[in-house]
Amino acid sequence: MSLASDAPSLTRPNDAPSRPALDAFLAGLGEIPHETARNTVLAKSRDFFWYSPILKEQLADCAADVIVTPRSEADVIAVARLCATHRIPLTARGGGTGNYGQAVPLQGGVVLDLTGLTAIGPVIDGTVRVGAGAKLKDIDARTRPAGWELRMFPSTYRTATIGGFVAGGSGGVGGITYGGLSERGSIAALRIVTLEAEPQIIELRGADALRVHHAYGTNGIITELEIPLAPAQPWVDLAVSFADFAQLGRFCLELARTDGIMKKLVTAVEWPIPRYFNTLQATLPDGASLGLFMIAGASLEPFFELVALFGGDVVYRQTDVEVAAAGMVPIYEYTWNHTTLQLLKRDKDVTYLQSAFPSLERVAELGRMLGDEMIMHLEFVRAHGEIGIRALQIIRYTTAERLNEIIRIHEENGCPVYNPHTYLIEAGGMKVTDPAQLAFKRRADPLGLLNPGKMSGWTPE
Amino acid sequence: MSLASDAPSLTRPNDAPSRPALDAFLAGLGEIPHETARNTVLAKSRDFFWYSPILKEQLADCAADVIVTPRSEADVIAVARLCATHRIPLTARGGGTGNYGQAVPLQGGVVLDLTGLTAIGPVIDGTVRVGAGAKLKDIDARTRPAGWELRMFPSTYRTATIGGFVAGGSGGVGGITYGGLSERGSIAALRIVTLEAEPQIIELRGADALRVHHAYGTNGIITELEIPLAPAQPWVDLAVSFADFAQLGRFCLELARTDGIMKKLVTAVEWPIPRYFNTLQATLPDGASLGLFMIAGASLEPFFELVALFGGDVVYRQTDVEVAAAGMVPIYEYTWNHTTLQLLKRDKDVTYLQSAFPSLERVAELGRMLGDEMIMHLEFVRAHGEIGIRALQIIRYTTAERLNEIIRIHEENGCPVYNPHTYLIEAGGMKVTDPAQLAFKRRADPLGLLNPGKMSGWTPE
């Protein structure tokens, strides 16, 4: 519950900070901007966890006691010191666009809204140093005139922050060329503040950054990042319809393998998903599955050649410049987790999974096994030098038991599921606690106050 | 033999054009520049076939009757018309940097030196239109200020022409990111002149360009090309020594797989090859194998991290700007076929093979089988979405029989050899005649006068 009211809908967790501790914390904040107004606190205590009917139930009542919005790293350090002193939990937040409750405080306390740390430095050696709260789209806007752009971003590109992406995400658009955030070379450095009576600043470079990447802010407050970029080039948004989803899959795999076609996005959605894409200015035949692509201008001609070879029909084509000028919806907002969002806007009975498939044949087999309960959505990526077939399949939701059964069916058939219906880091994908992340939490958060409850492997010493 | 003298060292082939036919041809040339002086004719009738002791013997006596140097496509058309009229063989030539006798005329006649067609157009949609004779280095010099560069080039970059590369090459530096020239998207278009009484101009776009790519000019005279580029970025030349060649191989494979490290070159040469790299300003421990790399500036830090992880020692590092400013030898001139050249400069008893290996284990097995007879040289590339391990292994040459035996040992162990000891297109790699290339030859060269003798599948109708 918020400090501002005792709304009965919110049950304050037993392990939430005491009122005297909170009062002392608030008194210590001084001029650091903060909000305890109920509406603000509730709004900033949520992310997009409601995609999951399970998380929606589990996290509905969670709320911070106060939202603190640091203006600088010095403010972050001051807040960390106060939290350590008064034993106040701290959950860091960027744009709040995560889907797993990454930014939802389970034990009240502080939500640290980092969207004020918006600095974007110059591009040096193809790398940019940015504040954790810089929006992805703003980074590109700043670096493109210098000839550089982000290598990868989530479909929430227009609202997400770089810090939130690195702390809570794993990859997305661009992954078909550069792999995911955990690939060596994707993150140059992270600068974090520890939660201690005397907070330290630690810079983690290269592979060391993986200690904090995708740890949901449980083992350090990211304040700055150094991100390697790619040379910028013009991109074209494209949608291609195929009467047969299996044929669309084969087209996407062939496109993914074609190193001579430069691309940023290779997505395949099965009918009737495209029926929900009402803002996409494309006329689709009934029953048609849809491929969604971002292709480099220099590669359009061979792309069209491949489309013709596989019998697809180009139904939409806009350059990134045209899309921006006309205020249209960029194609990536129909892909990755935005595909799910487009459906949820009109159908509350669906949810989704996240998984990997070893082959297109296995995609077809699972489709036959699950019938109308599943509609397929594939994302093609690079995974350490190989082509990866990832799925964010739409599931018609009945019960949690059935959802778990569907997950089991996937895993028994060799399709690992990165469960988006849990707020635990480990349950989402890795299954076991990353020892490097846990060890770093002992160093950066000895009191266990950073986003408590999210790293299940953590126990106080 | 040349027209200028009856030098006894050259035996005129029986199927060479008759003197009256040649005289009529020469009379028709008018102002089109041409040379019949013996030295020029001999020099321009050769390429780097002498890498092969077998080709060296077979092609030693081959020479054109005249070197014609067209100033324009109109000149090319006029020459093609004259050749058709007087039944004069025509062999096209670029920089003459090929290794398989591609540009060596087997039946005398005309060598058409296309180095005069040097036009380089503006970059449009990341693609540049160029004359066949434009040098690769000159294309980059023109497109880099606009932010674009060639995706791939051979190690002869500084002297080779784009037309020669596409007509006689297959890939090289850059292949670790973009694959080879035959990958869909690598060539946007080729414009060719046919050899007929009324020569036609045919533009082959996209996959149709493969009808003429790597056909040694047997089925069309390439006059213009449209080449898709990559966004330009700064590159760093690096050499890394490893005490153990197998460990260097593992390092290269891991680097090749790491999509987060942007790269243009991943080469591994076994000791004692590095001993021959005397112009490389690197101090090498005795017995050390050497990795040679071009890494994007933005990816240097993760590259060094990987080097440390695998126990390598960075012995050389220069940016492309430093190399150019100091007039140093670029690192790629120690790789691909230049590796062989560096050895041949000091040891005439070696030659080489070109092959593919399914795994590093197989590299080690063949190494054990052949002992001191073979020194390994690996090039890592992308091959339609997968990592390819290619070899240009150095072979201590004894006899043609033993060389063929070594080829057989490779092939029996699952390592296909793209034999560089033949001037026949088919024997070099594909083993069978490409039906599309043959069909196109029937259309573009009905008289069989283009580079006769190189396409073994050709028979006059």
PDB file of N, CA, C and O in Angstrom, chain A residues 125-126 148 151 177-178 183-185 205-207 229 231-233 254 257-260 262 297-299 301-302 305-306 309 382 384-385, chain B residues 125-126 148 151 177-178 183-185 205-207 229 231-233 254 257-260 262 297-299 301-302 305-306 309 382 384-385:
ATOM      1  N   ASP A 125      34.799   5.459 -30.653  1.00  0.00           N
ATOM      2  CA  ASP A 125      35.125   4.102 -31.119  1.00  0.00           C
ATOM      3  C   ASP A 125      33.875   3.240 -31.253  1.00  0.00           C
ATOM      4  O   ASP A 125      33.861   2.067 -30.839  1.00  0.00           O
ATOM      5  N   GLY A 126      32.813   3.801 -31.810  1.00  0.00           N
ATOM      6  CA  GLY A 126      31.603   3.015 -32.046  1.00  0.00           C
ATOM      7  C   GLY A 126      30.856   2.611 -30.799  1.00  0.00           C
ATOM      8  O   GLY A 126      30.038   1.688 -30.821  1.00  0.00           O
ATOM      9  N   TRP A 148      25.883   5.992 -36.267  1.00  0.00           N
ATOM     10  CA  TRP A 148      25.822   4.772 -35.448  1.00  0.00           C
ATOM     11  C   TRP A 148      24.411   4.560 -34.907  1.00  0.00           C
ATOM     12  O   TRP A 148      23.657   5.506 -34.706  1.00  0.00           O
ATOM     13  N   ARG A 151      22.527  -1.809 -31.662  1.00  0.00           N
ATOM     14  CA  ARG A 151      22.532  -3.096 -32.342  1.00  0.00           C
ATOM     15  C   ARG A 151      21.229  -3.857 -32.109  1.00  0.00           C
ATOM     16  O   ARG A 151      20.807  -4.624 -32.959  1.00  0.00           O
ATOM     17  N   THR A 177      21.047 -10.454 -36.227  1.00  0.00           N
ATOM     18  CA  THR A 177      22.412 -10.171 -36.673  1.00  0.00           C
ATOM     19  C   THR A 177      23.419 -10.259 -35.523  1.00  0.00           C
ATOM     20  O   THR A 177      24.499 -10.807 -35.686  1.00  0.00           O
ATOM     21  N   TYR A 178      23.047  -9.718 -34.366  1.00  0.00           N
ATOM     22  CA  TYR A 178      24.031  -9.580 -33.288  1.00  0.00           C
ATOM     23  C   TYR A 178      23.802 -10.503 -32.101  1.00  0.00           C
ATOM     24  O   TYR A 178      24.517 -10.414 -31.110  1.00  0.00           O
ATOM     25  N   GLU A 183      25.488 -12.082 -25.334  1.00  0.00           N
ATOM     26  CA  GLU A 183      26.589 -12.414 -26.250  1.00  0.00           C
ATOM     27  C   GLU A 183      27.792 -11.518 -25.938  1.00  0.00           C
ATOM     28  O   GLU A 183      27.632 -10.307 -25.749  1.00  0.00           O
ATOM     29  N   ARG A 184      28.962 -12.120 -25.890  1.00  0.00           N
ATOM     30  CA  ARG A 184      30.181 -11.322 -25.649  1.00  0.00           C
ATOM     31  C   ARG A 184      30.251 -10.180 -26.654  1.00  0.00           C
ATOM     32  O   ARG A 184      30.132 -10.402 -27.854  1.00  0.00           O
ATOM     33  N   GLY A 185      30.427  -8.966 -26.147  1.00  0.00           N
ATOM     34  CA  GLY A 185      30.530  -7.815 -27.038  1.00  0.00           C
ATOM     35  C   GLY A 185      29.267  -6.970 -27.094  1.00  0.00           C
ATOM     36  O   GLY A 185      29.291  -5.866 -27.635  1.00  0.00           O
ATOM     37  N   ARG A 205      33.217  -4.334 -16.580  1.00  0.00           N
ATOM     38  CA  ARG A 205      33.474  -4.245 -18.025  1.00  0.00           C
ATOM     39  C   ARG A 205      33.396  -5.627 -18.665  1.00  0.00           C
ATOM     40  O   ARG A 205      33.697  -6.644 -18.061  1.00  0.00           O
ATOM     41  N   GLY A 206      32.991  -5.637 -19.915  1.00  0.00           N
ATOM     42  CA  GLY A 206      32.995  -6.872 -20.701  1.00  0.00           C
ATOM     43  C   GLY A 206      32.148  -7.961 -20.065  1.00  0.00           C
ATOM     44  O   GLY A 206      31.034  -7.728 -19.614  1.00  0.00           O
ATOM     45  N   ALA A 207      32.714  -9.181 -20.033  1.00  0.00           N
ATOM     46  CA  ALA A 207      31.958 -10.333 -19.543  1.00  0.00           C
ATOM     47  C   ALA A 207      31.523 -10.136 -18.088  1.00  0.00           C
ATOM     48  O   ALA A 207      30.535 -10.716 -17.646  1.00  0.00           O
ATOM     49  N   LEU A 229      27.833   0.044 -30.511  1.00  0.00           N
ATOM     50  CA  LEU A 229      26.817   0.306 -31.526  1.00  0.00           C
ATOM     51  C   LEU A 229      27.174  -0.398 -32.834  1.00  0.00           C
ATOM     52  O   LEU A 229      28.245  -1.000 -32.957  1.00  0.00           O
ATOM     53  N   PRO A 231      27.237   0.370 -37.194  1.00  0.00           N
ATOM     54  CA  PRO A 231      27.121   1.474 -38.146  1.00  0.00           C
ATOM     55  C   PRO A 231      25.656   1.596 -38.570  1.00  0.00           C
ATOM     56  O   PRO A 231      25.008   0.587 -38.856  1.00  0.00           O
ATOM     57  N   ALA A 232      25.136   2.815 -38.573  1.00  0.00           N
ATOM     58  CA  ALA A 232      23.721   3.027 -38.906  1.00  0.00           C
ATOM     59  C   ALA A 232      23.491   2.829 -40.394  1.00  0.00           C
ATOM     60  O   ALA A 232      24.360   3.081 -41.217  1.00  0.00           O
ATOM     61  N   GLN A 233      22.311   2.363 -40.732  1.00  0.00           N
ATOM     62  CA  GLN A 233      21.919   2.314 -42.137  1.00  0.00           C
ATOM     63  C   GLN A 233      20.405   2.412 -42.225  1.00  0.00           C
ATOM     64  O   GLN A 233      19.709   2.201 -41.247  1.00  0.00           O
ATOM     65  N   GLU A 254      15.304 -19.564 -44.262  1.00  0.00           N
ATOM     66  CA  GLU A 254      16.203 -19.311 -45.389  1.00  0.00           C
ATOM     67  C   GLU A 254      16.714 -17.867 -45.345  1.00  0.00           C
ATOM     68  O   GLU A 254      17.907 -17.609 -45.548  1.00  0.00           O
ATOM     69  N   ARG A 257      19.327 -17.465 -42.737  1.00  0.00           N
ATOM     70  CA  ARG A 257      20.617 -18.052 -43.122  1.00  0.00           C
ATOM     71  C   ARG A 257      21.358 -17.241 -44.175  1.00  0.00           C
ATOM     72  O   ARG A 257      22.540 -17.457 -44.413  1.00  0.00           O
ATOM     73  N   THR A 258      20.630 -16.365 -44.868  1.00  0.00           N
ATOM     74  CA  THR A 258      21.237 -15.666 -46.001  1.00  0.00           C
ATOM     75  C   THR A 258      22.064 -14.480 -45.498  1.00  0.00           C
ATOM     76  O   THR A 258      21.544 -13.398 -45.245  1.00  0.00           O
ATOM     77  N   ASP A 259      23.357 -14.715 -45.353  1.00  0.00           N
ATOM     78  CA  ASP A 259      24.242 -13.686 -44.797  1.00  0.00           C
ATOM     79  C   ASP A 259      24.371 -12.481 -45.716  1.00  0.00           C
ATOM     80  O   ASP A 259      24.783 -11.418 -45.280  1.00  0.00           O
ATOM     81  N   GLY A 260      24.008 -12.640 -46.980  1.00  0.00           N
ATOM     82  CA  GLY A 260      24.105 -11.534 -47.931  1.00  0.00           C
ATOM     83  C   GLY A 260      22.939 -10.561 -47.857  1.00  0.00           C
ATOM     84  O   GLY A 260      22.959  -9.535 -48.540  1.00  0.00           O
ATOM     85  N   MET A 262      21.173  -8.077 -45.346  1.00  0.00           N
ATOM     86  CA  MET A 262      21.328  -7.451 -44.031  1.00  0.00           C
ATOM     87  C   MET A 262      19.944  -7.201 -43.447  1.00  0.00           C
ATOM     88  O   MET A 262      19.075  -6.656 -44.111  1.00  0.00           O
ATOM     89  N   GLY A 297      18.116  -1.236 -46.732  1.00  0.00           N
ATOM     90  CA  GLY A 297      17.796  -0.751 -48.074  1.00  0.00           C
ATOM     91  C   GLY A 297      18.597  -1.468 -49.153  1.00  0.00           C
ATOM     92  O   GLY A 297      18.066  -1.836 -50.199  1.00  0.00           O
ATOM     93  N   ALA A 298      19.887  -1.704 -48.883  1.00  0.00           N
ATOM     94  CA  ALA A 298      20.761  -2.332 -49.881  1.00  0.00           C
ATOM     95  C   ALA A 298      20.390  -3.785 -50.146  1.00  0.00           C
ATOM     96  O   ALA A 298      20.890  -4.392 -51.090  1.00  0.00           O
ATOM     97  N   SER A 299      19.543  -4.362 -49.311  1.00  0.00           N
ATOM     98  CA  SER A 299      19.215  -5.786 -49.455  1.00  0.00           C
ATOM     99  C   SER A 299      17.773  -6.025 -49.894  1.00  0.00           C
ATOM    100  O   SER A 299      17.297  -7.157 -49.882  1.00  0.00           O
ATOM    101  N   GLU A 301      16.312  -5.838 -52.877  1.00  0.00           N
ATOM    102  CA  GLU A 301      16.121  -6.594 -54.123  1.00  0.00           C
ATOM    103  C   GLU A 301      16.288  -8.101 -53.903  1.00  0.00           C
ATOM    104  O   GLU A 301      15.416  -8.877 -54.302  1.00  0.00           O
ATOM    105  N   PRO A 302      17.373  -8.552 -53.260  1.00  0.00           N
ATOM    106  CA  PRO A 302      17.456 -10.001 -53.005  1.00  0.00           C
ATOM    107  C   PRO A 302      16.364 -10.492 -52.058  1.00  0.00           C
ATOM    108  O   PRO A 302      15.944 -11.652 -52.154  1.00  0.00           O
ATOM    109  N   GLU A 305      13.399 -11.099 -54.185  1.00  0.00           N
ATOM    110  CA  GLU A 305      13.673 -12.291 -54.992  1.00  0.00           C
ATOM    111  C   GLU A 305      13.360 -13.555 -54.180  1.00  0.00           C
ATOM    112  O   GLU A 305      12.740 -14.495 -54.680  1.00  0.00           O
ATOM    113  N   LEU A 306      13.771 -13.532 -52.918  1.00  0.00           N
ATOM    114  CA  LEU A 306      13.529 -14.683 -52.034  1.00  0.00           C
ATOM    115  C   LEU A 306      12.027 -14.834 -51.752  1.00  0.00           C
ATOM    116  O   LEU A 306      11.498 -15.951 -51.710  1.00  0.00           O
ATOM    117  N   LEU A 309      10.499 -16.462 -54.677  1.00  0.00           N
ATOM    118  CA  LEU A 309      10.901 -17.873 -54.738  1.00  0.00           C
ATOM    119  C   LEU A 309      10.063 -18.739 -53.808  1.00  0.00           C
ATOM    120  O   LEU A 309       9.749 -19.892 -54.109  1.00  0.00           O
ATOM    121  N   ARG A 382      20.116 -14.929 -34.003  1.00  0.00           N
ATOM    122  CA  ARG A 382      21.402 -15.616 -33.948  1.00  0.00           C
ATOM    123  C   ARG A 382      21.699 -15.968 -32.501  1.00  0.00           C
ATOM    124  O   ARG A 382      21.456 -15.166 -31.606  1.00  0.00           O
ATOM    125  N   HIS A 384      24.936 -17.376 -30.668  1.00  0.00           N
ATOM    126  CA  HIS A 384      26.344 -17.786 -30.678  1.00  0.00           C
ATOM    127  C   HIS A 384      26.722 -18.488 -31.989  1.00  0.00           C
ATOM    128  O   HIS A 384      27.204 -19.620 -31.990  1.00  0.00           O
ATOM    129  N   GLY A 385      26.487 -17.777 -33.073  1.00  0.00           N
ATOM    130  CA  GLY A 385      26.955 -18.249 -34.371  1.00  0.00           C
ATOM    131  C   GLY A 385      25.988 -19.169 -35.101  1.00  0.00           C
ATOM    132  O   GLY A 385      26.233 -19.524 -36.248  1.00  0.00           O
TER     133      GLY A 385
ATOM    134  N   ASP B 125      21.130   3.838 -52.197  1.00  0.00           N
ATOM    135  CA  ASP B 125      20.556   2.749 -51.394  1.00  0.00           C
ATOM    136  C   ASP B 125      21.609   1.726 -50.994  1.00  0.00           C
ATOM    137  O   ASP B 125      21.369   0.515 -51.063  1.00  0.00           O
ATOM    138  N   GLY B 126      22.775   2.197 -50.587  1.00  0.00           N
ATOM    139  CA  GLY B 126      23.815   1.286 -50.105  1.00  0.00           C
ATOM    140  C   GLY B 126      24.437   0.424 -51.184  1.00  0.00           C
ATOM    141  O   GLY B 126      25.059  -0.592 -50.892  1.00  0.00           O
ATOM    142  N   TRP B 148      30.115   4.099 -46.712  1.00  0.00           N
ATOM    143  CA  TRP B 148      29.912   2.717 -47.168  1.00  0.00           C
ATOM    144  C   TRP B 148      31.235   2.102 -47.586  1.00  0.00           C
ATOM    145  O   TRP B 148      32.159   2.794 -47.990  1.00  0.00           O
ATOM    146  N   ARG B 151      31.738  -5.147 -48.927  1.00  0.00           N
ATOM    147  CA  ARG B 151      31.506  -6.175 -47.917  1.00  0.00           C
ATOM    148  C   ARG B 151      32.616  -7.203 -47.898  1.00  0.00           C
ATOM    149  O   ARG B 151      32.905  -7.784 -46.859  1.00  0.00           O
ATOM    150  N   THR B 177      31.628 -12.339 -42.141  1.00  0.00           N
ATOM    151  CA  THR B 177      30.356 -11.681 -41.825  1.00  0.00           C
ATOM    152  C   THR B 177      29.328 -11.877 -42.938  1.00  0.00           C
ATOM    153  O   THR B 177      28.155 -12.134 -42.656  1.00  0.00           O
ATOM    154  N   TYR B 178      29.752 -11.778 -44.180  1.00  0.00           N
ATOM    155  CA  TYR B 178      28.787 -11.748 -45.283  1.00  0.00           C
ATOM    156  C   TYR B 178      28.803 -12.990 -46.168  1.00  0.00           C
ATOM    157  O   TYR B 178      28.096 -13.029 -47.173  1.00  0.00           O
ATOM    158  N   GLU B 183      26.638 -15.969 -52.288  1.00  0.00           N
ATOM    159  CA  GLU B 183      25.518 -15.814 -51.343  1.00  0.00           C
ATOM    160  C   GLU B 183      24.511 -14.814 -51.923  1.00  0.00           C
ATOM    161  O   GLU B 183      24.904 -13.765 -52.433  1.00  0.00           O
ATOM    162  N   ARG B 184      23.233 -15.154 -51.840  1.00  0.00           N
ATOM    163  CA  ARG B 184      22.201 -14.243 -52.327  1.00  0.00           C
ATOM    164  C   ARG B 184      22.386 -12.871 -51.679  1.00  0.00           C
ATOM    165  O   ARG B 184      22.487 -12.761 -50.459  1.00  0.00           O
ATOM    166  N   GLY B 185      22.432 -11.835 -52.502  1.00  0.00           N
ATOM    167  CA  GLY B 185      22.589 -10.487 -51.963  1.00  0.00           C
ATOM    168  C   GLY B 185      23.990  -9.923 -52.097  1.00  0.00           C
ATOM    169  O   GLY B 185      24.186  -8.734 -51.874  1.00  0.00           O
ATOM    170  N   ARG B 205      20.338  -9.529 -63.031  1.00  0.00           N
ATOM    171  CA  ARG B 205      20.148  -8.998 -61.682  1.00  0.00           C
ATOM    172  C   ARG B 205      19.975 -10.137 -60.681  1.00  0.00           C
ATOM    173  O   ARG B 205      19.441 -11.189 -60.994  1.00  0.00           O
ATOM    174  N   GLY B 206      20.425  -9.877 -59.451  1.00  0.00           N
ATOM    175  CA  GLY B 206      20.190 -10.829 -58.361  1.00  0.00           C
ATOM    176  C   GLY B 206      20.783 -12.189 -58.655  1.00  0.00           C
ATOM    177  O   GLY B 206      21.914 -12.315 -59.120  1.00  0.00           O
ATOM    178  N   ALA B 207      19.990 -13.228 -58.376  1.00  0.00           N
ATOM    179  CA  ALA B 207      20.484 -14.601 -58.520  1.00  0.00           C
ATOM    180  C   ALA B 207      20.897 -14.902 -59.955  1.00  0.00           C
ATOM    181  O   ALA B 207      21.748 -15.764 -60.191  1.00  0.00           O
ATOM    182  N   LEU B 229      26.870  -2.669 -50.676  1.00  0.00           N
ATOM    183  CA  LEU B 229      27.952  -2.348 -49.748  1.00  0.00           C
ATOM    184  C   LEU B 229      27.503  -2.587 -48.311  1.00  0.00           C
ATOM    185  O   LEU B 229      26.347  -2.915 -48.061  1.00  0.00           O
ATOM    186  N   PRO B 231      27.710  -0.662 -44.331  1.00  0.00           N
ATOM    187  CA  PRO B 231      28.066   0.610 -43.713  1.00  0.00           C
ATOM    188  C   PRO B 231      29.544   0.550 -43.295  1.00  0.00           C
ATOM    189  O   PRO B 231      29.987  -0.446 -42.733  1.00  0.00           O
ATOM    190  N   ALA B 232      30.283   1.595 -43.601  1.00  0.00           N
ATOM    191  CA  ALA B 232      31.719   1.607 -43.306  1.00  0.00           C
ATOM    192  C   ALA B 232      31.954   1.772 -41.816  1.00  0.00           C
ATOM    193  O   ALA B 232      31.166   2.395 -41.117  1.00  0.00           O
ATOM    194  N   GLN B 233      33.012   1.198 -41.335  1.00  0.00           N
ATOM    195  CA  GLN B 233      33.432   1.456 -39.959  1.00  0.00           C
ATOM    196  C   GLN B 233      34.934   1.270 -39.853  1.00  0.00           C
ATOM    197  O   GLN B 233      35.549   0.661 -40.725  1.00  0.00           O
ATOM    198  N   GLU B 254      35.676 -19.877 -31.792  1.00  0.00           N
ATOM    199  CA  GLU B 254      34.875 -19.160 -30.800  1.00  0.00           C
ATOM    200  C   GLU B 254      34.653 -17.710 -31.245  1.00  0.00           C
ATOM    201  O   GLU B 254      33.549 -17.175 -31.145  1.00  0.00           O
ATOM    202  N   ARG B 257      32.091 -17.516 -33.943  1.00  0.00           N
ATOM    203  CA  ARG B 257      30.728 -17.720 -33.435  1.00  0.00           C
ATOM    204  C   ARG B 257      30.200 -16.525 -32.661  1.00  0.00           C
ATOM    205  O   ARG B 257      29.007 -16.433 -32.406  1.00  0.00           O
ATOM    206  N   THR B 258      31.089 -15.649 -32.215  1.00  0.00           N
ATOM    207  CA  THR B 258      30.677 -14.563 -31.336  1.00  0.00           C
ATOM    208  C   THR B 258      30.095 -13.424 -32.155  1.00  0.00           C
ATOM    209  O   THR B 258      30.811 -12.572 -32.681  1.00  0.00           O
ATOM    210  N   ASP B 259      28.766 -13.417 -32.276  1.00  0.00           N
ATOM    211  CA  ASP B 259      28.085 -12.427 -33.110  1.00  0.00           C
ATOM    212  C   ASP B 259      28.225 -11.016 -32.560  1.00  0.00           C
ATOM    213  O   ASP B 259      28.003 -10.047 -33.280  1.00  0.00           O
ATOM    214  N   GLY B 260      28.585 -10.897 -31.282  1.00  0.00           N
ATOM    215  CA  GLY B 260      28.729  -9.577 -30.672  1.00  0.00           C
ATOM    216  C   GLY B 260      30.059  -8.912 -30.981  1.00  0.00           C
ATOM    217  O   GLY B 260      30.265  -7.757 -30.610  1.00  0.00           O
ATOM    218  N   MET B 262      32.215  -7.610 -34.016  1.00  0.00           N
ATOM    219  CA  MET B 262      32.154  -7.346 -35.454  1.00  0.00           C
ATOM    220  C   MET B 262      33.541  -7.544 -36.052  1.00  0.00           C
ATOM    221  O   MET B 262      34.520  -7.013 -35.527  1.00  0.00           O
ATOM    222  N   GLY B 297      36.587  -1.385 -34.450  1.00  0.00           N
ATOM    223  CA  GLY B 297      37.040  -0.624 -33.287  1.00  0.00           C
ATOM    224  C   GLY B 297      36.147  -0.853 -32.074  1.00  0.00           C
ATOM    225  O   GLY B 297      36.632  -1.015 -30.952  1.00  0.00           O
ATOM    226  N   ALA B 298      34.831  -0.894 -32.296  1.00  0.00           N
ATOM    227  CA  ALA B 298      33.875  -1.045 -31.187  1.00  0.00           C
ATOM    228  C   ALA B 298      33.952  -2.418 -30.537  1.00  0.00           C
ATOM    229  O   ALA B 298      33.372  -2.627 -29.480  1.00  0.00           O
ATOM    230  N   SER B 299      34.661  -3.355 -31.157  1.00  0.00           N
ATOM    231  CA  SER B 299      34.701  -4.722 -30.631  1.00  0.00           C
ATOM    232  C   SER B 299      36.072  -5.121 -30.116  1.00  0.00           C
ATOM    233  O   SER B 299      36.315  -6.283 -29.795  1.00  0.00           O
ATOM    234  N   GLU B 301      37.619  -4.420 -27.255  1.00  0.00           N
ATOM    235  CA  GLU B 301      37.703  -4.825 -25.843  1.00  0.00           C
ATOM    236  C   GLU B 301      37.236  -6.279 -25.650  1.00  0.00           C
ATOM    237  O   GLU B 301      37.949  -7.062 -25.020  1.00  0.00           O
ATOM    238  N   PRO B 302      36.058  -6.656 -26.171  1.00  0.00           N
ATOM    239  CA  PRO B 302      35.681  -8.075 -26.030  1.00  0.00           C
ATOM    240  C   PRO B 302      36.625  -9.014 -26.779  1.00  0.00           C
ATOM    241  O   PRO B 302      36.820 -10.161 -26.356  1.00  0.00           O
ATOM    242  N   GLU B 305      39.485  -9.588 -24.490  1.00  0.00           N
ATOM    243  CA  GLU B 305      38.996 -10.435 -23.399  1.00  0.00           C
ATOM    244  C   GLU B 305      39.043 -11.905 -23.822  1.00  0.00           C
ATOM    245  O   GLU B 305      39.480 -12.776 -23.056  1.00  0.00           O
ATOM    246  N   LEU B 306      38.618 -12.148 -25.053  1.00  0.00           N
ATOM    247  CA  LEU B 306      38.607 -13.517 -25.580  1.00  0.00           C
ATOM    248  C   LEU B 306      40.036 -14.031 -25.773  1.00  0.00           C
ATOM    249  O   LEU B 306      40.335 -15.198 -25.489  1.00  0.00           O
ATOM    250  N   LEU B 309      41.296 -15.075 -22.462  1.00  0.00           N
ATOM    251  CA  LEU B 309      40.618 -16.300 -22.025  1.00  0.00           C
ATOM    252  C   LEU B 309      41.244 -17.536 -22.671  1.00  0.00           C
ATOM    253  O   LEU B 309      41.333 -18.599 -22.062  1.00  0.00           O
ATOM    254  N   ARG B 382      31.562 -17.340 -43.030  1.00  0.00           N
ATOM    255  CA  ARG B 382      30.173 -17.763 -42.933  1.00  0.00           C
ATOM    256  C   ARG B 382      29.782 -18.428 -44.236  1.00  0.00           C
ATOM    257  O   ARG B 382      30.147 -17.970 -45.313  1.00  0.00           O
ATOM    258  N   HIS B 384      26.304 -19.615 -45.709  1.00  0.00           N
ATOM    259  CA  HIS B 384      24.838 -19.718 -45.635  1.00  0.00           C
ATOM    260  C   HIS B 384      24.360 -19.942 -44.193  1.00  0.00           C
ATOM    261  O   HIS B 384      23.675 -20.910 -43.881  1.00  0.00           O
ATOM    262  N   GLY B 385      24.756 -19.032 -43.335  1.00  0.00           N
ATOM    263  CA  GLY B 385      24.247 -19.042 -41.963  1.00  0.00           C
ATOM    264  C   GLY B 385      25.023 -19.881 -40.985  1.00  0.00           C
ATOM    265  O   GLY B 385      24.755 -19.852 -39.788  1.00  0.00           O
TER     266      GLY B 385
END
